[in-house]
Coordinates of C-alpha atoms in Angstrom, one line a residue:
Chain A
X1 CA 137.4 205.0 158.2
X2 CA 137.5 202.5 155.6
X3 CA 139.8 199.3 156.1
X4 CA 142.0 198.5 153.2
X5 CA 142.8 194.1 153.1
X6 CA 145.9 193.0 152.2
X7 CA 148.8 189.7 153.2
X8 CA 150.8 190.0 156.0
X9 CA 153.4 188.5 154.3
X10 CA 154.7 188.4 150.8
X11 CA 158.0 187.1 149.0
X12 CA 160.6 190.2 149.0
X13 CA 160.6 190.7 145.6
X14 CA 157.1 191.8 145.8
X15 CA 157.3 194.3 148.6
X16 CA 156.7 197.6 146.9
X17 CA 154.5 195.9 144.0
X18 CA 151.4 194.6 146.0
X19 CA 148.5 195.8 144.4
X20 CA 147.3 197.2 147.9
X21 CA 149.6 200.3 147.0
X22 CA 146.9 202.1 144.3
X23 CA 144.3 201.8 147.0
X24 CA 146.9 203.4 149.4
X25 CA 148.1 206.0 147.2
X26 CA 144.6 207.0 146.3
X27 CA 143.4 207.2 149.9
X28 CA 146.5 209.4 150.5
X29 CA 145.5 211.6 147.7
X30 CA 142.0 211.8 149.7
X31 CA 144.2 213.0 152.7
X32 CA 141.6 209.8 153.8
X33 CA 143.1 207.7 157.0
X34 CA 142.7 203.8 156.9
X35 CA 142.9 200.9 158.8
X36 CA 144.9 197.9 157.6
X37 CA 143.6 194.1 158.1
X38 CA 146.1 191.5 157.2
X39 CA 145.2 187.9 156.1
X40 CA 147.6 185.4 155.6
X41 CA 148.7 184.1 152.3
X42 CA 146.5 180.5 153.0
X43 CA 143.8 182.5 154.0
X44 CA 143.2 184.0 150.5
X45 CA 141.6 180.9 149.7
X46 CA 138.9 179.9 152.4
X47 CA 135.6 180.9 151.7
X48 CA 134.9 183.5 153.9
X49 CA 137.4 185.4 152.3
X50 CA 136.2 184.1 148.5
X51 CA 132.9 185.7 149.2
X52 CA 134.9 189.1 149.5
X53 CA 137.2 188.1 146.7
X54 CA 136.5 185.8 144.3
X55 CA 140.1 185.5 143.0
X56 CA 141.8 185.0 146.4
X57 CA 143.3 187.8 145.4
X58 CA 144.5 191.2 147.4
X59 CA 143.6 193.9 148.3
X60 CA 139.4 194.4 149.5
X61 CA 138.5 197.9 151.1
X62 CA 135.2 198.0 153.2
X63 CA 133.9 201.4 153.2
X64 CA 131.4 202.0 154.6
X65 CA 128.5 199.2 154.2
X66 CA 130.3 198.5 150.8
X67 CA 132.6 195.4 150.3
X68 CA 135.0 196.6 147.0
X69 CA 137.5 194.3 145.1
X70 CA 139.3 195.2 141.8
X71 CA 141.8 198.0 142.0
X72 CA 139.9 199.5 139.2
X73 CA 136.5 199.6 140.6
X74 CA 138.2 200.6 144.1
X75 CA 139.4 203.9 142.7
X76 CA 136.6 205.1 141.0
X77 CA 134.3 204.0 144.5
X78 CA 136.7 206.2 146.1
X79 CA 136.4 208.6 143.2
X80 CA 132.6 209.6 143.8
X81 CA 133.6 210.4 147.2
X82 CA 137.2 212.6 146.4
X83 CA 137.3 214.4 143.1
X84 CA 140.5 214.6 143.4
X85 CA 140.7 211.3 141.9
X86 CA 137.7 211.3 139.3
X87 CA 136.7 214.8 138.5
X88 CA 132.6 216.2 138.5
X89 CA 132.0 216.9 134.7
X90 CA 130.8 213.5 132.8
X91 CA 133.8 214.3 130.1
X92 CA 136.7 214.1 132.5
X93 CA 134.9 211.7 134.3
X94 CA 134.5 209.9 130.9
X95 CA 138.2 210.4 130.3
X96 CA 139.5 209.1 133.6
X97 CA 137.7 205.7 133.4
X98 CA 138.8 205.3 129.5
X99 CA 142.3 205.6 130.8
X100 CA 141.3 203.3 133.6
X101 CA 140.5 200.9 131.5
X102 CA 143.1 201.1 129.4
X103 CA 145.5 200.7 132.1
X104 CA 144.6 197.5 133.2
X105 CA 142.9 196.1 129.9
X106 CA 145.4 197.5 127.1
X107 CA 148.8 197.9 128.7
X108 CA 148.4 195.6 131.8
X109 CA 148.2 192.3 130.4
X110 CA 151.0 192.9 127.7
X111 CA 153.2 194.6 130.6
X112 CA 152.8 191.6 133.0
X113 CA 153.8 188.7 130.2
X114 CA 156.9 190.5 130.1
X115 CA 158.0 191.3 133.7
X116 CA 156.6 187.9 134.5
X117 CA 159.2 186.0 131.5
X118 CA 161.6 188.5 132.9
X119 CA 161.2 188.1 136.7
X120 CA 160.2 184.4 137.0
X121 CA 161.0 182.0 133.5
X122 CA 164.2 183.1 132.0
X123 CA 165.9 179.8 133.4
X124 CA 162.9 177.8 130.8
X125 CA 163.9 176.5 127.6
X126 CA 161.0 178.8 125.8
X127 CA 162.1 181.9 127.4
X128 CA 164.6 182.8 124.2
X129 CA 161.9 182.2 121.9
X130 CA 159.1 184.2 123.5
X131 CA 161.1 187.4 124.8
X132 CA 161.3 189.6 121.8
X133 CA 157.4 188.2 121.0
X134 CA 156.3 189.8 124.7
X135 CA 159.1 192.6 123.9
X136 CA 157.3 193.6 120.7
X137 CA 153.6 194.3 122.1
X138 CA 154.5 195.4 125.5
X139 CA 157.0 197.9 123.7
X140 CA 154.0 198.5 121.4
X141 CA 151.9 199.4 123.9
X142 CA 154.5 201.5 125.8
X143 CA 155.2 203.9 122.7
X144 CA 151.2 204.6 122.6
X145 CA 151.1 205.7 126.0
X146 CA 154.0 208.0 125.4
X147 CA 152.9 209.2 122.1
X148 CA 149.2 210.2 123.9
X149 CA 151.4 211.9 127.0
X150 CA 152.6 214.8 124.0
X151 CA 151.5 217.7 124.9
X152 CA 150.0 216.5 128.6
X153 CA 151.6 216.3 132.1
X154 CA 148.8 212.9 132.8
X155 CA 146.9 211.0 130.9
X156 CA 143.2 212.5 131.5
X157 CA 143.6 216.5 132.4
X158 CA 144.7 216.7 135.9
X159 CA 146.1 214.3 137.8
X160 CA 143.7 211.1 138.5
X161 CA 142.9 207.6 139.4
X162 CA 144.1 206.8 136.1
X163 CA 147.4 207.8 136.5
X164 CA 147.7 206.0 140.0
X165 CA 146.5 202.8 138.1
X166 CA 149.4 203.3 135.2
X167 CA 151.8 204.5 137.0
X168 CA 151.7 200.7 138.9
X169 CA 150.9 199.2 135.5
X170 CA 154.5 201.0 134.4
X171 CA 156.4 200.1 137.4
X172 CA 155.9 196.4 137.0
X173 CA 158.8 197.0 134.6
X174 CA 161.1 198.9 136.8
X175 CA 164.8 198.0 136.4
X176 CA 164.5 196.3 133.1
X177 CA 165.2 199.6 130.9
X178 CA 162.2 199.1 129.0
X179 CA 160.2 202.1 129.9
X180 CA 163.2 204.6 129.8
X181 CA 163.0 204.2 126.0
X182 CA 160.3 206.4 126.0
X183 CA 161.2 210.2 127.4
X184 CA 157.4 211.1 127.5
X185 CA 156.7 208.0 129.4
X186 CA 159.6 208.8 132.1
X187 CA 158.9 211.7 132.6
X188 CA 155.2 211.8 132.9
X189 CA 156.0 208.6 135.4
X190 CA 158.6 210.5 137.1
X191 CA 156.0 213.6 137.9
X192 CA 153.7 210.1 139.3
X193 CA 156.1 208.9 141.7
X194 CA 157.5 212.4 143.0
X195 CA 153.7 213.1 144.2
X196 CA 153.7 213.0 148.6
X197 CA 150.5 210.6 148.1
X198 CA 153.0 208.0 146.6
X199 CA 156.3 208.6 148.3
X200 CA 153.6 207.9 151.6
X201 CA 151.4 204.9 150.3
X202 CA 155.1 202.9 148.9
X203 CA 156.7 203.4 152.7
X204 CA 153.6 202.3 154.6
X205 CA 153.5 199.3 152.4
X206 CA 157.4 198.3 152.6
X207 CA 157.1 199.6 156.5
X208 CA 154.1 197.0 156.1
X209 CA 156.6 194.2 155.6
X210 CA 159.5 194.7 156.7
X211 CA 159.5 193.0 160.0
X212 CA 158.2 189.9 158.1
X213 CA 161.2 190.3 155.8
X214 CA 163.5 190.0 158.5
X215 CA 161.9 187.8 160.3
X216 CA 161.9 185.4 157.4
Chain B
X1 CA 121.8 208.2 117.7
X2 CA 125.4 207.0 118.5
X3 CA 127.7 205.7 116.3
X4 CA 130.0 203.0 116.6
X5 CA 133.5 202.8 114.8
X6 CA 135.0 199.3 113.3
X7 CA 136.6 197.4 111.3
X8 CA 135.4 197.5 107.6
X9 CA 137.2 194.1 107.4
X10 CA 138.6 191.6 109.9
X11 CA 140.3 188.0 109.5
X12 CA 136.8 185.1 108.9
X13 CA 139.1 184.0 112.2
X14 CA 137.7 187.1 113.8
X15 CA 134.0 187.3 112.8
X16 CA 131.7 187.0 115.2
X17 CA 134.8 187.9 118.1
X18 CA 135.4 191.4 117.2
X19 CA 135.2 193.7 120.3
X20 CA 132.6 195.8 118.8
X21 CA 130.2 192.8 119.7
X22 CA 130.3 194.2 123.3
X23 CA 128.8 197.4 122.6
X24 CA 126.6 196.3 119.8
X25 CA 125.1 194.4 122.6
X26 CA 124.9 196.7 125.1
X27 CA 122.9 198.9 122.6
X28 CA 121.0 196.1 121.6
X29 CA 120.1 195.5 125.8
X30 CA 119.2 199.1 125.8
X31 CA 117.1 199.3 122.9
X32 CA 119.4 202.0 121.3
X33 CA 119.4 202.0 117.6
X34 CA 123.0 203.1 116.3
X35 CA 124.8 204.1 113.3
X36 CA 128.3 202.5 112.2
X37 CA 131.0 203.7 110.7
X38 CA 133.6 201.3 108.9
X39 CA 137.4 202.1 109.2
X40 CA 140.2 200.5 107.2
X41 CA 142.6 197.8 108.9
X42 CA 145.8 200.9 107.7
X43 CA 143.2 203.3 109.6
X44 CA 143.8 202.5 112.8
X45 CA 147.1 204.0 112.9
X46 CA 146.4 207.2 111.4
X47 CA 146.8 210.6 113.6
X48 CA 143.1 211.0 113.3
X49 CA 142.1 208.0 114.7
X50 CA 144.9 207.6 117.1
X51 CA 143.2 210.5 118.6
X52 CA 140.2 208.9 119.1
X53 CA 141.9 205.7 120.1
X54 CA 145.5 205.7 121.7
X55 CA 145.6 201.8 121.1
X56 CA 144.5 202.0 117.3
X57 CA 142.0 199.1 118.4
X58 CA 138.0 199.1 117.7
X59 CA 135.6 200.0 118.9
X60 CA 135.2 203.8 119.3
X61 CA 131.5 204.7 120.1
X62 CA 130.5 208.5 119.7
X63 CA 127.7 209.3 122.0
X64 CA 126.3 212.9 121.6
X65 CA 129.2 215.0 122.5
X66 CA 131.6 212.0 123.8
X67 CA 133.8 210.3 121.5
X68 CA 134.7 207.0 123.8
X69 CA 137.0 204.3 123.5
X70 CA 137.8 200.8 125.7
X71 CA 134.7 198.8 126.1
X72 CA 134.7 198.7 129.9
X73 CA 134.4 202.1 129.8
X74 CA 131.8 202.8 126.8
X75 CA 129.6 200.2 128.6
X76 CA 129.6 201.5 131.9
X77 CA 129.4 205.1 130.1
X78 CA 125.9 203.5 128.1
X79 CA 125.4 202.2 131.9
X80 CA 124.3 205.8 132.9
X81 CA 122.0 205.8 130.7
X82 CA 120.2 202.9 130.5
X83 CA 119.1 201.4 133.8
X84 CA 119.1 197.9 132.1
X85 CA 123.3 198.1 132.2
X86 CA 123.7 199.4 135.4
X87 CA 121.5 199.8 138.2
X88 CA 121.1 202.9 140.3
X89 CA 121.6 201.8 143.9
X90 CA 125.0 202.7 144.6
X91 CA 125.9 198.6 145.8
X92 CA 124.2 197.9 142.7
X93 CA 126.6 200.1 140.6
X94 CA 129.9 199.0 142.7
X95 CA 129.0 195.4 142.0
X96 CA 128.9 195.4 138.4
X97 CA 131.7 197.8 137.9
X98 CA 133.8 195.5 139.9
X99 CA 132.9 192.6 138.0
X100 CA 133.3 194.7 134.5
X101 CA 137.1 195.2 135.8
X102 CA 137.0 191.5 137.3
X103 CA 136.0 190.4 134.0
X104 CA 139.1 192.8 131.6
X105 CA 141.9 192.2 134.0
X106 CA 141.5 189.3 136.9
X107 CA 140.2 186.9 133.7
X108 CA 139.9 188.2 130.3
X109 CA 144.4 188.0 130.3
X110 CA 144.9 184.8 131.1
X111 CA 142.0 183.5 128.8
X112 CA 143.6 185.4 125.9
X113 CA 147.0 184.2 126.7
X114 CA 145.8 180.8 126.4
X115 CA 143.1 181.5 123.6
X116 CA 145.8 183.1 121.6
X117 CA 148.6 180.2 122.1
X118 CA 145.7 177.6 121.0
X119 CA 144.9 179.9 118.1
X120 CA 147.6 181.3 116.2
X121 CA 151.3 179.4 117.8
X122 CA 150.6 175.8 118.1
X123 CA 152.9 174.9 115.7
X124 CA 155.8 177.3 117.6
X125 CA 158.3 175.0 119.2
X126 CA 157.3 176.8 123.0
X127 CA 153.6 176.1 122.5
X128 CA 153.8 172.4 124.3
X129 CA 156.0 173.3 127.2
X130 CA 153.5 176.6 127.3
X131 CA 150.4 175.1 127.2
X132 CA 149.8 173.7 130.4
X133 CA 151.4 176.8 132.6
X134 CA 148.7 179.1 130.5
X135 CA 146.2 176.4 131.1
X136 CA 146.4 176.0 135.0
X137 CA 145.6 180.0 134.9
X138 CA 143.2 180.3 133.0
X139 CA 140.9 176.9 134.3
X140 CA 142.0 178.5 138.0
X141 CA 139.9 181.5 136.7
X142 CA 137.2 180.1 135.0
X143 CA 136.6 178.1 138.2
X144 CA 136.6 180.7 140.3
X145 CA 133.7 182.4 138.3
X146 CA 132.0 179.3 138.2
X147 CA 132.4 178.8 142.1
X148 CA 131.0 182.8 142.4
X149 CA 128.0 181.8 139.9
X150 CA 126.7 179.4 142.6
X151 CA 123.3 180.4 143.7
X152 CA 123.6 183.5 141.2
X153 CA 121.8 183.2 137.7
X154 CA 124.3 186.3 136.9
X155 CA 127.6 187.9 137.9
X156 CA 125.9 190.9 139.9
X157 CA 122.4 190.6 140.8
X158 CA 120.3 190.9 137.8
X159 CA 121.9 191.0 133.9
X160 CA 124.0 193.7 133.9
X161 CA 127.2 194.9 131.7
X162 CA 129.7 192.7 134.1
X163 CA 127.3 190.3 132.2
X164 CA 128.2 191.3 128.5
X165 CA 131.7 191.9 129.4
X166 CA 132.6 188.2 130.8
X167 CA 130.5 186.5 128.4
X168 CA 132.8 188.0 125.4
X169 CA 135.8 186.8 127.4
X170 CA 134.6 183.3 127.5
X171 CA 133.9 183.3 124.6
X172 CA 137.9 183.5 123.4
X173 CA 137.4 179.6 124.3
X174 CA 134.7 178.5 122.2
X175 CA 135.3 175.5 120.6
X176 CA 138.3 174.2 122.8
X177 CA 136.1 171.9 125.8
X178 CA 137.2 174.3 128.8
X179 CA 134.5 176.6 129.6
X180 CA 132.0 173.1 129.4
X181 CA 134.2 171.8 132.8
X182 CA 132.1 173.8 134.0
X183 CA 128.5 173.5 134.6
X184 CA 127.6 176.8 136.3
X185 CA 129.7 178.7 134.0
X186 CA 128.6 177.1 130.9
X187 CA 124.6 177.3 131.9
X188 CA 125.7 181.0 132.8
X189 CA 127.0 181.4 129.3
X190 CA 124.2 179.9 127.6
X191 CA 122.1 181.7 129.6
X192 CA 123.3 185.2 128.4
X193 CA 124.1 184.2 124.6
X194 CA 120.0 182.8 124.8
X195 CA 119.5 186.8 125.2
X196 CA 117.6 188.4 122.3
X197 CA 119.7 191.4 122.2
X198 CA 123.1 189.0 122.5
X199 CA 121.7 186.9 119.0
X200 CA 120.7 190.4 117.7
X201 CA 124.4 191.9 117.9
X202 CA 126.3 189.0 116.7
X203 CA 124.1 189.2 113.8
X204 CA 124.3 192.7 112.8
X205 CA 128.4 191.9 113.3
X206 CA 128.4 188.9 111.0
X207 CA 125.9 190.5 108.6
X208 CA 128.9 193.5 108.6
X209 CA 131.8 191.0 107.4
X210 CA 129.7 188.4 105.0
X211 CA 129.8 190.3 102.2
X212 CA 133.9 191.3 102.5
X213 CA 134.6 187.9 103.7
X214 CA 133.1 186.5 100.5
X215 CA 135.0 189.4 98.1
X216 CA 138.6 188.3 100.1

């Protein structure tokens, strides 16, 4: 059973975005159980843990004899083993990693400049100024996902690992009204988050913390 | 043969940094001659081309019956082919696919952030305040590469993608004194730019813009 790694406590305003949830959601795709190991925050940074992860960063999944970081890499490892999240034929599988890519290389980035100004700076003296520059791009980027979803319920023929990885990429913006511009984008988000496999992974990750919550 | 898609024209800024590099490379690694075809700046944004890339970014690489775009993809794609990319022992493959995502989306970001700010918006009144915040990131990266480069001459076993991948990342910071912090990382660097097929592909991507760089 492979054994997914993430904190056993995080600020609230995280619970619901750790990154652990696209290994979850993926595994509940597989209809694969897992074990959870929990580190503490500190203990991101000591070296045993380093060796796993070099960025002190969560989550890890062992599978197996293999050792996996990078929600990216994690989901097409478990892809080999459950086409239901990378299919057989080289295009499709060609397809899915493009959009995998893309996810975290050519929306990512622009997504997280903006929910980070939005979520942690607005109180700094630059964050006037720099808003509609992070608006532009991430809104930019936004508008080519949904002009690629015409015509297409996910991004790469069926549903995939690269919709898993978007769909968290998209949600980093959630309650900011920035992705509801885009109709396409809703509703191909929408058809993400209505899947059992996610409804499943988000609870066991807010389940996850809650007693930390309230015990904090 | 495949063919690669770029820019017919870029910035002088950008010579030398254009993302084709990455695959020229990888073609150069793997011996694989390959045909170009040159697209206007306006191009990108066509329906055509949007087709073929959703972000209206280069490269594009057409391989046989694939038409592929992101370069994490295309080189893990070139991977399957040619041994020299990606080796076949399944731990093998999961290590350098997780540091071809490491390298796109746990460093390349925050790099770019700060590559951009030191680039194109020094004179903006935000850039001082900004500059250190984007700094502590991105040398919190680049140190953790360098601490994972310790006893490793590259990022996953023997030269590899992750390899070609990283390298282009660090290389947003030529010029500015960070990578040369630090002493693993920047022996690591030389190391892979000292390639044959690295001096090659920046070459044939110079050699591409002299002549439009000289009519601008």
């Amino acid at each position: 059973m492979p054994t997914l790694t993430t904190f056993r406590a995080v600020p609230s305003f995280a619970v619901g975005y750790v990154r652990d949830l696209r290994v979850r959601w993926a595994l509940e795709e597989a209809g694969e159980p897992y074990d959870v190991r929990l580190i503490g925050f500190e203990e991101k940074e000591s070296p045993a843990y380093r060796h796993e992860q070099p960025f002190a960063q969560v989550p890890v999944l062992q599978d197996g004899d293999m050792t996996l970081f990078e929600t990216g890499a994690i989901l097409l490892h478990l892809g080999e083993r459950f086409p239901v999240l990378l299919p057989r034929d080289p295009d499709g599988r060609a397809q899915v990693t493009m959009w995998a890519f893309a996810a975290l290389n050519s929306v990512e980035p622009y997504i997280a400049n903006l929910a980070n100004l939005v979520v942690f700076s607005m109180e700094q003296p630059w964050a006037a100024a720099q808003r509609p520059v992070l608006e532009e791009i991430a809104l930019k980027r936004l508008g080519q996902v949904d002009d690629w979803l015409a015509g297409r319920d996910y991004l790469a023929g069926d549903f995939s690992a690269a919709d898993i990885l978007m769909t968290t990429v998209v949600r980093l913006l959630d309650g900011m009204g920035y992705v509801e511009r885009f109709a396409r984008l809703t509703a191909w988000r929408d058809r993400c988050t209505a899947r059992p496999a996610y409804r499943k992974a988000l609870a066991a990750q807010v389940a996850q913390y809650a007693p930390e919550t309230e015990a904090a």
